[in-house]
Structures are given as C-alpha cells and as structure tokens.
Coordinates of C-alpha atoms and ligand atoms in Angstrom, one line a residue:
X1062 CA 64.6 -79.9 -8.3
X1063 CA 64.2 -78.7 -4.8
X1064 CA 66.9 -79.1 -2.2
X1065 CA 67.1 -82.7 -0.8
X1066 CA 65.4 -83.1 2.5
X1067 CA 67.4 -86.1 3.7
X1068 CA 70.7 -87.8 3.4
X1069 CA 71.0 -91.3 4.7
X1070 CA 74.4 -92.8 5.3
X1071 CA 74.5 -96.6 5.2
X1072 CA 77.6 -97.8 7.1
X1073 CA 77.2 -94.9 9.5
X1074 CA 79.4 -96.5 12.1
X1075 CA 82.2 -97.4 9.7
X1076 CA 85.6 -95.9 9.2
X1077 CA 84.9 -93.7 6.2
X1078 CA 81.7 -92.2 7.7
X1079 CA 83.6 -91.5 10.9
X1080 CA 86.8 -90.1 9.4
X1081 CA 85.3 -88.2 6.4
X1082 CA 81.6 -88.1 5.9
X1083 CA 80.3 -86.7 9.2
X1084 CA 83.2 -84.3 9.6
X1085 CA 82.6 -83.1 6.0
X1086 CA 78.9 -82.6 6.7
X1087 CA 79.7 -80.7 9.9
X1088 CA 82.0 -78.4 8.0
X1089 CA 79.3 -77.8 5.4
X1090 CA 77.0 -76.9 8.2
X1091 CA 79.6 -74.5 9.7
X1092 CA 79.8 -72.7 6.3
X1093 CA 76.0 -72.5 6.1
X1094 CA 75.9 -74.8 3.0
X1095 CA 73.5 -77.5 4.1
X1096 CA 69.9 -77.2 2.9
X1097 CA 67.9 -75.7 5.8
X1098 CA 65.6 -78.7 6.5
X1099 CA 68.1 -81.5 5.6
X1100 CA 67.9 -84.5 7.9
X1101 CA 70.9 -86.6 8.3
X1102 CA 70.1 -90.2 9.0
X1103 CA 72.7 -92.8 10.0
X1104 CA 72.0 -96.5 9.1
X1105 CA 74.1 -99.4 10.3
X1106 CA 73.8 -102.8 11.8
X1107 CA 74.5 -101.9 15.5
X1108 CA 71.5 -101.1 17.6
X1109 CA 72.1 -97.5 18.8
X1110 CA 69.9 -94.9 20.4
X1111 CA 69.8 -91.5 18.6
X1112 CA 71.6 -90.0 21.5
X1113 CA 74.5 -92.6 21.3
X1114 CA 74.7 -92.0 17.6
X1115 CA 74.9 -88.2 18.1
X1116 CA 77.7 -88.8 20.7
X1117 CA 79.6 -91.0 18.2
X1118 CA 79.3 -88.4 15.5
X1119 CA 80.4 -85.7 17.8
X1120 CA 83.5 -87.7 18.7
X1121 CA 84.2 -88.2 15.0
X1122 CA 83.9 -84.5 14.2
X1123 CA 86.1 -83.5 17.2
X1124 CA 88.8 -86.0 16.1
X1125 CA 88.9 -84.3 12.7
X1126 CA 89.4 -80.7 13.8
X1127 CA 92.0 -78.9 15.9
X1128 CA 89.6 -76.2 16.8
X1129 CA 86.8 -76.3 19.4
X1130 CA 83.4 -77.0 17.9
X1131 CA 81.2 -74.0 17.6
X1132 CA 78.3 -74.7 20.1
X1133 CA 75.6 -73.1 17.9
X1134 CA 76.8 -74.9 14.7
X1135 CA 77.0 -78.2 16.6
X1136 CA 73.6 -77.7 18.1
X1137 CA 72.1 -77.1 14.6
X1138 CA 74.0 -80.1 13.2
X1139 CA 73.1 -82.5 16.0
X1140 CA 69.4 -81.6 15.7
X1141 CA 69.5 -83.0 12.1
X1142 CA 70.9 -86.4 13.2
X1143 CA 68.8 -89.6 13.4
X1144 CA 69.7 -93.2 13.5
X1145 CA 68.2 -96.4 12.1
X1146 CA 69.8 -99.7 13.3
X1147 CA 69.3 -102.9 11.4
X1148 CA 70.5 -105.5 8.9
X1149 CA 70.9 -104.4 5.2
X1150 CA 68.8 -107.4 4.2
X1151 CA 66.0 -106.9 6.7
X1152 CA 62.8 -105.2 5.5
X1153 CA 62.3 -103.7 9.0
X1154 CA 65.5 -101.6 8.3
X1155 CA 63.8 -99.9 5.4
X1156 CA 60.5 -99.6 7.3
X1157 CA 62.4 -97.7 10.0
X1158 CA 64.0 -95.5 7.3
X1159 CA 60.7 -94.9 5.5
X1160 CA 59.3 -93.7 8.9
X1161 CA 62.2 -91.3 9.5
X1162 CA 62.0 -90.0 5.9
X1163 CA 58.3 -89.4 5.9
X1164 CA 57.6 -86.1 4.2
X1165 CA 61.2 -85.9 2.9
X1166 CA 60.5 -85.8 -0.8
X1167 CA 64.1 -85.7 -2.1
X1168 CA 66.6 -88.0 -0.6
X1169 CA 70.1 -89.1 -1.0
X1170 CA 71.4 -92.5 0.0
X1171 CA 75.1 -92.8 0.6
X1172 CA 76.2 -96.4 0.4
X1173 CA 79.4 -96.3 2.6
X1174 CA 79.4 -100.1 2.9
X1175 CA 81.0 -103.1 1.2
X1176 CA 79.9 -103.1 -2.5
X1177 CA 78.7 -106.7 -1.8
X1178 CA 75.7 -105.0 0.0
X1179 CA 74.9 -102.5 -2.8
X1180 CA 72.4 -104.9 -4.5
X1181 CA 70.7 -105.8 -1.2
X1182 CA 70.4 -102.1 -0.2
X1183 CA 68.9 -100.8 -3.5
X1184 CA 66.4 -103.7 -3.5
X1185 CA 65.5 -102.9 0.1
X1186 CA 65.1 -99.2 -0.8
X1187 CA 62.9 -100.1 -3.8
X1188 CA 60.8 -102.4 -1.6
X1189 CA 60.0 -99.5 0.7
X1190 CA 59.3 -97.2 -2.2
X1191 CA 62.4 -95.2 -1.5
X1192 CA 64.0 -95.6 -4.9
X1193 CA 61.8 -93.3 -6.8
X1194 CA 62.6 -90.4 -9.1
X1195 CA 63.3 -88.2 -6.1
X1196 CA 66.1 -90.4 -4.8
X1197 CA 69.8 -90.5 -5.6
X1198 CA 72.5 -92.8 -4.5
X1199 CA 76.2 -92.2 -3.9
X1200 CA 78.5 -95.2 -4.1
X1201 CA 82.1 -95.7 -3.0
X1202 CA 84.8 -97.6 -4.7
X1203 CA 85.7 -100.4 -5.3
X1204 CA 83.0 -100.8 -7.9
X1205 CA 84.1 -104.3 -8.8
X1206 CA 87.4 -106.1 -9.1
X1207 CA 87.3 -106.2 -12.8
X1208 CA 85.2 -105.2 -15.7
X1209 CA 82.7 -108.1 -15.3
X1210 CA 82.1 -107.5 -11.6
X1211 CA 81.9 -103.8 -12.1
X1212 CA 79.3 -104.4 -14.8
X1213 CA 77.4 -106.7 -12.4
X1214 CA 77.3 -104.0 -9.6
X1215 CA 76.3 -101.3 -12.1
X1216 CA 73.5 -103.5 -13.4
X1217 CA 72.2 -104.0 -9.9
X1218 CA 72.2 -100.3 -9.2
X1219 CA 70.6 -99.6 -12.6
X1220 CA 67.7 -101.9 -11.8
X1221 CA 66.4 -99.2 -9.5
X1222 CA 68.3 -96.0 -10.1
X1223 CA 68.7 -94.2 -13.5
X1224 CA 72.3 -93.4 -14.3
X1225 CA 71.8 -89.7 -13.7
X1226 CA 70.8 -90.5 -10.1
X1227 CA 73.9 -92.6 -9.4
X1228 CA 76.9 -90.7 -8.1
X1229 CA 80.1 -92.8 -8.1
X1230 CA 82.8 -91.3 -5.9
X1231 CA 86.4 -91.0 -6.7
X1232 CA 87.6 -88.8 -3.8
X1233 CA 90.5 -87.5 -5.9
X1234 CA 88.0 -85.6 -8.0
X1235 CA 87.0 -83.7 -4.8
X1236 CA 90.5 -82.6 -4.1
X1237 CA 91.0 -78.8 -4.6
X1238 CA 94.3 -79.4 -6.4
X1239 CA 92.7 -81.8 -8.8
X1240 CA 90.0 -79.3 -9.7
X1241 CA 92.6 -76.7 -10.1
X1242 CA 94.0 -78.8 -12.9
X1243 CA 90.9 -78.1 -14.9
X1244 CA 91.3 -74.4 -14.1
X1245 CA 95.0 -74.4 -15.0
X1246 CA 94.2 -76.0 -18.4
X1247 CA 91.0 -74.2 -19.4
X1248 CA 91.1 -70.9 -17.6
X1249 CA 94.5 -69.9 -19.1
X1250 CA 95.5 -69.5 -22.7
X1251 CA 99.1 -70.2 -22.0
X1252 CA 99.3 -73.9 -21.9
X1253 CA 96.6 -75.2 -24.3
X1254 CA 98.5 -74.4 -27.5
X1255 CA 101.5 -76.4 -26.1
X1256 CA 99.5 -79.2 -24.6
X1257 CA 100.2 -81.9 -27.2
X1258 CA 102.8 -84.2 -28.8
X1259 CA 104.5 -81.3 -30.6
X1260 CA 105.6 -79.5 -27.4
X1261 CA 105.4 -82.3 -24.7
X1262 CA 107.9 -85.0 -24.5
X1263 CA 106.3 -87.1 -21.8
X1264 CA 104.0 -86.9 -18.8
X1265 CA 104.4 -88.4 -15.4
X1266 CA 101.7 -89.0 -12.9
X1267 CA 102.9 -90.3 -9.5
X1268 CA 101.0 -90.9 -6.3
X1269 CA 103.4 -92.0 -3.6
X1270 CA 102.4 -92.9 -0.1
X1271 CA 104.6 -93.6 3.0
X1272 CA 101.9 -95.7 4.7
X1273 CA 101.6 -99.4 4.4
X1274 CA 98.2 -101.2 4.2
X1275 CA 97.2 -100.0 7.7
X1276 CA 95.2 -102.8 9.0
X1277 CA 93.3 -103.2 5.7
X1278 CA 95.3 -106.3 4.6
X1279 CA 92.3 -108.5 3.8
X1280 CA 90.7 -105.9 1.5
X1281 CA 94.0 -104.8 0.0
X1282 CA 95.3 -108.3 -0.6
X1283 CA 92.4 -108.9 -3.0
X1284 CA 92.9 -105.7 -4.8
X1285 CA 96.5 -104.5 -4.9
X1286 CA 97.8 -101.1 -6.1
X1287 CA 96.5 -101.6 -9.7
X1288 CA 92.8 -102.0 -8.6
X1289 CA 93.1 -99.8 -5.5
X1290 CA 94.8 -96.8 -7.1
X1291 CA 95.4 -97.0 -10.8
X1292 CA 91.9 -98.0 -12.0
X1293 CA 90.4 -95.0 -10.3
X1294 CA 92.5 -92.2 -8.9
X1295 CA 95.5 -92.4 -11.3
X1296 CA 93.3 -92.9 -14.4
X1297 CA 91.1 -90.0 -13.4
X1298 CA 94.2 -87.7 -13.1
X1299 CA 95.3 -89.0 -16.5
X1300 CA 91.9 -88.1 -18.0
X1301 CA 92.0 -84.6 -16.7
X1302 CA 95.5 -84.1 -18.1
X1303 CA 94.8 -85.6 -21.5
X1304 CA 91.2 -84.8 -22.3
X1305 CA 90.1 -82.3 -24.9
X1306 CA 88.6 -79.0 -23.7
X1307 CA 85.0 -79.8 -22.9
X1308 CA 82.3 -77.4 -24.2
X1309 CA 81.3 -76.5 -20.7
X1310 CA 81.4 -77.9 -17.2
X1311 CA 78.2 -79.8 -17.5
X1312 CA 78.4 -83.4 -16.3
X1313 CA 78.0 -85.0 -19.7
X1314 CA 80.4 -82.6 -21.5
X1315 CA 83.2 -83.3 -19.1
X1316 CA 82.6 -87.0 -18.7
X1317 CA 82.3 -87.5 -22.5
X1318 CA 85.8 -86.1 -22.9
X1319 CA 87.2 -88.3 -20.1
X1320 CA 85.7 -91.5 -21.4
X1321 CA 87.3 -90.7 -24.8
X1322 CA 90.7 -90.7 -23.2
X1323 CA 90.0 -94.0 -21.4
X1324 CA 89.0 -95.6 -24.7
X1325 CA 92.1 -94.2 -26.4
X1326 CA 94.4 -95.9 -23.9
X1327 CA 96.5 -98.4 -25.8
X1328 CA 96.0 -101.9 -24.4
X1329 CA 99.2 -103.2 -22.8
X1330 CA 99.5 -106.9 -23.8
X1331 CA 102.0 -109.5 -24.9
X1332 CA 105.6 -108.5 -24.8
X1333 CA 104.7 -105.1 -23.6
X1334 CA 103.7 -106.5 -20.2
X1335 CA 107.3 -107.0 -19.4
X1336 CA 108.5 -103.8 -21.1
X1337 CA 105.8 -101.4 -20.0
X1338 CA 104.7 -102.6 -16.6
X1339 CA 106.4 -103.1 -13.3
X1340 CA 104.8 -104.4 -10.1
X1341 CA 106.4 -104.5 -6.7
X1342 CA 105.8 -105.5 -3.2
X1343 CA 107.4 -103.8 -0.2
X1344 CA 109.7 -105.8 2.0
X1345 CA 111.0 -104.9 5.5
X1346 CA 112.6 -101.5 5.5
X1347 CA 112.4 -98.0 7.0
X1348 CA 109.4 -95.6 7.0
X1349 CA 109.5 -92.2 8.7
X1350 CA 112.7 -93.2 10.5
X1351 CA 111.4 -96.4 12.0
X1352 CA 111.9 -100.0 10.9
X1353 CA 108.7 -101.5 9.4
X1354 CA 107.7 -105.0 8.4
X1355 CA 107.3 -106.1 4.9
X1356 CA 103.8 -106.6 3.3
X1357 CA 103.7 -110.4 3.7
X1358 CA 105.0 -110.2 7.3
X1359 CA 102.1 -107.8 8.2
X1360 CA 99.7 -110.7 7.6
X1361 CA 101.7 -113.2 9.6
X1362 CA 104.0 -114.2 6.8
X1363 CA 101.3 -115.5 4.5
X1364 CA 102.7 -115.6 1.0
X1365 CA 101.0 -113.1 -1.3
X1366 CA 101.3 -112.1 -5.0
X1367 CA 99.6 -108.8 -4.4
X1368 CA 101.4 -105.7 -5.7
X1369 CA 101.8 -102.7 -3.5
X1370 CA 103.6 -100.8 -6.2
X1371 CA 102.9 -100.3 -9.9
X1372 CA 104.7 -98.4 -12.6
X1373 CA 103.4 -98.3 -16.1
X1374 CA 104.3 -96.7 -19.4
X1375 CA 100.9 -95.9 -21.0
X1376 CA 100.0 -94.3 -24.4
X1377 CA 96.9 -92.4 -25.3
X1378 CA 96.4 -93.2 -29.0
X1379 CA 94.9 -90.1 -30.5
X1380 CA 96.0 -87.1 -32.6
X1381 CA 96.9 -85.0 -29.6
X1382 CA 99.0 -87.5 -27.8
X1383 CA 100.4 -89.9 -30.4
X1384 CA 103.8 -91.1 -29.3
X1385 CA 103.9 -89.3 -25.9
X1386 CA 104.6 -91.7 -23.0
X1387 CA 102.5 -91.3 -19.9
X1388 CA 104.4 -92.8 -17.0
X1389 CA 102.1 -93.8 -14.2
X1390 CA 103.4 -94.8 -10.8
X1391 CA 101.9 -95.5 -7.4
X1392 CA 103.0 -97.3 -4.3
X1393 CA 102.9 -97.8 -0.6
X1394 CA 105.8 -97.5 1.8
X1395 CA 107.7 -95.1 -0.6
X1396 CA 110.1 -92.5 0.8
X1397 CA 107.6 -89.6 0.9
X1398 CA 103.9 -88.8 0.6
X1399 CA 103.7 -86.9 -2.6
X1400 CA 101.3 -86.8 -5.6
X1401 CA 102.4 -84.9 -8.6
X1402 CA 101.9 -84.5 -12.3
X1403 CA 104.9 -83.6 -14.4
X1404 CA 104.5 -82.2 -17.9
X1405 CA 107.9 -82.5 -19.4
X1406 CA 108.3 -80.3 -22.4
X1407 CA 110.6 -81.1 -25.3
X1408 CA 114.2 -79.9 -25.4
X1409 CA 115.1 -76.8 -27.6
X1410 CA 115.8 -78.1 -31.1
X1411 CA 119.1 -76.4 -31.3
X1412 CA 121.3 -74.8 -28.6
X1413 CA 123.2 -71.6 -29.2
X1414 CA 124.7 -71.7 -25.7
X1415 CA 127.8 -73.8 -26.2
X1416 CA 128.7 -75.9 -23.2
X1417 CA 125.7 -75.0 -21.1
X1418 CA 123.4 -77.9 -20.5
X1419 CA 119.9 -76.9 -21.3
X1420 CA 117.2 -78.5 -19.2
X1421 CA 113.9 -78.8 -21.0
X1422 CA 111.0 -76.9 -19.5
X1423 CA 109.0 -78.8 -17.0
X1424 CA 105.6 -78.0 -15.4
X1425 CA 105.1 -79.7 -12.1
X1426 CA 101.7 -79.8 -10.6
X1427 CA 102.0 -80.9 -7.0
X1428 CA 98.7 -82.2 -5.5
X1429 CA 99.9 -83.4 -2.2
X1430 CA 101.1 -82.8 0.5
X1431 CA 101.1 -79.1 -0.6
X1432 CA 99.4 -77.7 -3.6
X1433 CA 102.0 -76.1 -5.7
X1434 CA 102.6 -75.4 -9.4
X1435 CA 106.1 -74.8 -10.7
X1436 CA 107.5 -74.1 -14.1
X1437 CA 111.1 -74.8 -14.6
X1438 CA 112.8 -72.3 -17.1
X1439 CA 116.4 -71.8 -18.1
X1440 CA 117.8 -68.5 -16.9
X1441 CA 121.1 -66.6 -17.3
X1442 CA 123.1 -66.3 -14.1
X1443 CA 124.1 -62.7 -13.4
X1444 CA 127.9 -63.3 -14.0
X1445 CA 130.4 -62.1 -16.6
X1446 CA 131.1 -65.7 -17.6
X1447 CA 133.1 -66.2 -20.7
X1448 CA 130.9 -66.2 -23.8
X1449 CA 128.4 -64.1 -21.9
X1450 CA 126.1 -66.9 -20.9
X1451 CA 126.2 -69.1 -17.9
X1452 CA 122.7 -70.7 -17.7
X1453 CA 120.8 -72.3 -14.8
X1454 CA 117.4 -73.9 -14.5
X1455 CA 115.2 -71.9 -12.1
X1456 CA 111.5 -72.2 -11.3
X1457 CA 108.5 -70.0 -11.2
X1458 CA 106.7 -71.2 -8.1
X1459 CA 103.1 -70.8 -7.2
X1460 CA 102.1 -72.1 -3.8
X1461 CA 98.3 -72.3 -3.5
X1462 CA 98.8 -72.8 0.2
X1463 CA 100.5 -69.4 0.5
X1464 CA 98.1 -67.7 -2.0
X1465 CA 95.1 -68.8 0.0
X1466 CA 96.7 -69.1 3.5
X1467 CA 93.5 -68.0 5.3
X1468 CA 91.4 -70.7 3.8
X1469 CA 90.9 -73.9 5.7
X1470 CA 92.1 -77.0 3.9
X1471 CA 88.9 -78.8 3.0
X1472 CA 88.3 -82.5 3.0
X1473 CA 87.6 -83.8 -0.5
X1474 CA 84.3 -85.1 0.7
X1475 CA 83.0 -81.7 1.5
X1476 CA 83.1 -80.7 -2.2
X1477 CA 81.7 -84.0 -3.3
X1478 CA 78.8 -84.1 -0.8
X1479 CA 77.9 -80.5 -1.7
X1480 CA 77.9 -81.4 -5.4
X1481 CA 75.7 -84.4 -4.8
X1482 CA 73.3 -82.3 -2.7
X1483 CA 73.2 -79.9 -5.6
X1484 CA 72.6 -82.7 -8.0
X1485 CA 75.6 -82.0 -10.0
X1486 CA 77.5 -85.1 -11.2
X1487 CA 80.4 -83.5 -13.0
X1488 CA 82.8 -84.7 -10.3
X1489 CA 81.4 -88.2 -10.2
X1490 CA 82.4 -91.2 -12.4
X1491 CA 79.9 -92.3 -15.0
X1492 CA 79.2 -96.0 -15.7
X1493 CA 81.0 -96.1 -19.0
X1494 CA 84.1 -94.4 -17.5
X1495 CA 84.4 -97.0 -14.7
X1496 CA 83.9 -99.8 -17.2
X1497 CA 86.4 -98.4 -19.7
X1498 CA 89.0 -98.0 -16.9
X1499 CA 88.5 -101.6 -15.8
X1500 CA 88.8 -102.9 -19.4
X1501 CA 92.3 -101.4 -19.6
X1502 CA 93.3 -102.5 -16.2
X1503 CA 92.0 -106.0 -16.8
X1504 CA 94.3 -106.4 -19.8
X1505 CA 97.3 -105.7 -17.7
X1506 CA 96.3 -107.9 -14.8
X1507 CA 95.6 -110.7 -17.2
X1508 CA 99.0 -110.2 -18.7
X1509 CA 100.6 -110.5 -15.3
X1510 CA 98.6 -113.7 -14.6
X1511 CA 99.7 -115.2 -17.9
X1512 CA 103.3 -114.2 -17.3
X1513 CA 103.3 -115.8 -13.8
X1514 CA 106.0 -114.8 -11.4
X1515 CA 105.7 -112.4 -8.4
X1516 CA 105.9 -108.7 -7.8
X1517 CA 109.5 -107.6 -7.4
X1518 CA 110.4 -106.9 -3.8
X1519 CA 111.5 -103.4 -2.8
X1520 CA 112.7 -102.2 0.6
X1521 CA 110.1 -100.1 2.4
X1522 CA 111.3 -96.5 2.2
X1523 CA 112.6 -96.7 -1.3
X1524 CA 111.1 -95.7 -4.7
X1525 CA 110.1 -99.2 -5.7
X1526 CA 111.9 -102.0 -7.6
X1527 CA 114.8 -101.2 -9.9
X1528 CA 112.5 -102.2 -12.9
X1529 CA 110.6 -99.0 -12.3
X1530 CA 113.6 -96.9 -13.1
X1531 CA 114.5 -99.1 -16.1
X1532 CA 111.0 -98.6 -17.4
X1533 CA 111.5 -94.9 -17.9
X1534 CA 115.2 -95.1 -18.7
X1535 CA 114.5 -97.4 -21.6
X1536 CA 113.0 -94.3 -23.3
X1537 CA 115.8 -92.0 -22.1
X1538 CA 113.5 -90.6 -19.3
X1539 CA 113.8 -90.5 -15.5
X1540 CA 111.2 -90.1 -12.8
X1541 CA 110.8 -86.7 -11.3
X1542 CA 112.6 -87.6 -8.1
X1543 CA 115.3 -89.5 -10.0
Ligands
BG6_2778 C1 92.1 -94.8 -1.3 C2 92.9 -96.1 -1.3 O1 91.2 -94.8 -2.3 O2 93.0 -93.7 -1.5 C3 94.0 -96.1 -0.3 O3 92.0 -97.2 -1.1 C4 94.9 -94.9 -0.4 O4 94.7 -97.3 -0.3 C5 94.0 -93.6 -0.5 O5 95.7 -94.8 0.7 C6 94.9 -92.4 -0.9 O6 94.1 -91.3 -0.8 P1 94.8 -89.9 -0.4 O7 93.7 -88.9 -0.4 O8 95.4 -90.1 1.0 O9 95.8 -89.6 -1.4

C-alpha cells in the first residue's frame, strides 16, 4: 500500500478533534512523520470557509502546547487543511468531499462523531464511491451501550468496510506507558516465568480520576463508569497483563491473544453480583481542595442510578490465572489522578526472620500521572540488630520520565494516528474483542438491574464506597493505596 493521500475528520469542530486530533496531527507534522502529500480535510455541520477552519485549528493547536508554533511547520501543516461543511445525511456533503479528495487514492475517514451517525456516514461515503478498498475508517468509542448495540454498529460498518479497514480506537492503547507494558513483559526474561498463579497472588488495575463528569452529564448518565471505562480501557489493560506471549506484534497475533483473555473472563452472575461487584456514585465532597457538588446535583438534582465508581473482583479462567483475583477499579472524583497496575506476588512460604514482618514482593506499573515502574523487595537494614536481621521493604524504582527527560510527552492520539496512517491495526480493537468485552460487561449490568437498588454514595475526594474495601478484604487483600 502507498501512503494515504488524505485523512478526513468528521466532527472536525468537536471537542475531541480540537483537543486531541488536530494537535496530534500537528505534532506528527513537526516530527516529519506525515506523508508528504497528505491532505487533511475537516468535515462538520457548520458552514466554514477554509480560512476560518484553519484559524480554528491553529487556536486548537496553540491551546495544546506551551511552546510557540514553529512558523515553517505551521505553514506546511496549514497548507494541508481543507474544510467541507454539511449534514452527515446530505449527499452534497459527500459530493464536496469527493471533490476535495479527487486524485487521493488512499484515504482515511476518522469518525469523531456520535456513533449514532456512523451508519449514515459510511452509507454516504459508499454512495459517493469513497468506501472502496483504498479507504479505511477510524471510529471512536462508545461502540454501543451493550453487546447488541455494539453488534448493530459493527454490522453497519461492515456493510461497507472490511474488518481489516476498520480501526476502533481505545486511546489507552496509544499511551506510552501502556505499550511499555508489552515491552516489560516480552522484552525481558525476568518476569515471564513468574507471571502466573504460582508466583502471583493477585492483580490490581486501578484508574482513578479527580474530575467529575465535566459537562458531559447527558452522555455519561447513559453510560456510567462500567460502560465508559471498564468495558474498554480497563479490560484492555487486563488483556495486556493477562495475555499469553503473542508470536509477534502483528495485529492478528496480538489481538488473538487479547480476545482469548476476554473470553476466559468468568461471568459474574447470581450471588457473585453482591460479592464481587461494587458500584458507587459521588456525593458532595472535596476535590483539589475545593468543595464540589455531588453527581446528581450537577444535573440540577435529577435522581440518577448511574455509577461513577466501579470495583470488581474478576477471574480469568485459564491455566495461567486459575484462582488469581484481578481487582478492577475506576471512579470519578477520587482523591488523586492515578492509573496503576499492581502485580502482587505471593508471600515467602516460610520465614526464617523471626519477628520481622515480610512484605510480599510487589511490582507496580504506574501509567499516570507519571510513568514509573517499581519493584518492592525486602532488604536488611544496616544495623547490628539482635539476631542480625532487621528487615525493611524498599523499592527499585524506574522513572520513565527521568530516563527520557528530554522527550516530549506525546498525546496518545499521535501514536494511534501514525499507526492508522501506516495501516497497522495492532493497537486498535478488533470486532470480536469489543463484542467479547461487552458480553462480560452486560452480564454484570444485568445483574445490577435484577438486583435493583442504587449505587452506594461516596463523598467526592474519597476512594469510593466502603463496599470497595470490603470486596478486597474479603479475600485478605487491600487496595494499593489502602
Ligand atoms: C475517556 C472517558 O474514554 O477516558 C472519560 O470517556 C475519561 O470519562 C477518560 O475521563 C480518561 O482518559 P485519560 O487519558 O485522562 O486517563
């Protein structure tokens, strides 16, 4: 395949395009990574002249960087930009696009719009002969609200685009620290022999946010933490932790291994809903030192059963992970922004150190806010303590930020756009992955519906409802921050 000659961004005046997509494309330009003749076409409903569009993109890029734009880079980038205004359902929109894309043999269409428009857009593209073998589409989450609606969207896409030309984004897969997880596991010999039920006691995957729903109430209220974070980001992290070593980094090799993990997730049903799941909703409290309203208050007090916090105890039922709990947790308005994976190794089988408390080894992979890896080990303190040994847990710490301090921190979308331009779908979610993830999530959501009740309230600025602590403590475990 030759380099794509055009990328079209539907939803070009929207929030994601402004905050992420155009800045990411600009940074790729600055690094000389965009194909030489690539045209970048914005498509959205508002009628805009090309010059107004260019000015909007410039504002968006400036907002995203602390440094002044490089004039030469900006001039090169601006020269690529075109705009096509029109309704997603109107054939004229596609006529306009076809005109702008004339001669551009390979094209990418990025659907940064509501998924409700996906079907309309792919049909419009097909009607203008823009959905041929030389076109790819990139789609954003949420792909559905459950397995059935995900299937319906995928079927609409598949009517005009073959699966290997559909790139489903999960922006966590574009994060440097998430890719480093693959390197940590498969570019080192150290961990792999220990990466199983024999050596590992349990795993924790936690994505904590301090923000609330940030003006996205009407979207969020329909989805909640389970569909907004667990179905995609958290399960993708779980896949990377739990998957078998793929034969290589080819898209199908990696995604085959991930989908096996998703299909091995033990359904959580019946009495396990109460024992292995916790949902919460933030109430008034404190965030970053300021008093903040509760979730329901943010929407003018409308009662809502939507969860803003989820904690789960999951199991991957296969030979490697039999009996190892995977604790998954995510929430909004928690005390700090931090995403981390904890691999908790088993305790020594027998201690020869008398009264010393031996902490089991723990590997912590911190993804956000800083990328760090630390390995907690027991060490002797340099004292002449009685019996000769006074032990203390200390950590080997690797800060990726310090190791690569001269590197600019990249937006996840830079990596993802580059991979899509290079037609490499390893970091994108395949249809069967998204459907398997939904199937597992649906079981839990249905369990909650059957159970009735409401998410447990937790004060903003705390680590979620008490039940989340009990969930881990029931197995003699505690969360990393506990
Ligand atoms: C998005 C969710 O997919 O991920 C948001 O819709 C969430 O609700 C965001 O805040 C978190 O992403 P990040 O990169 O800030 O961890």
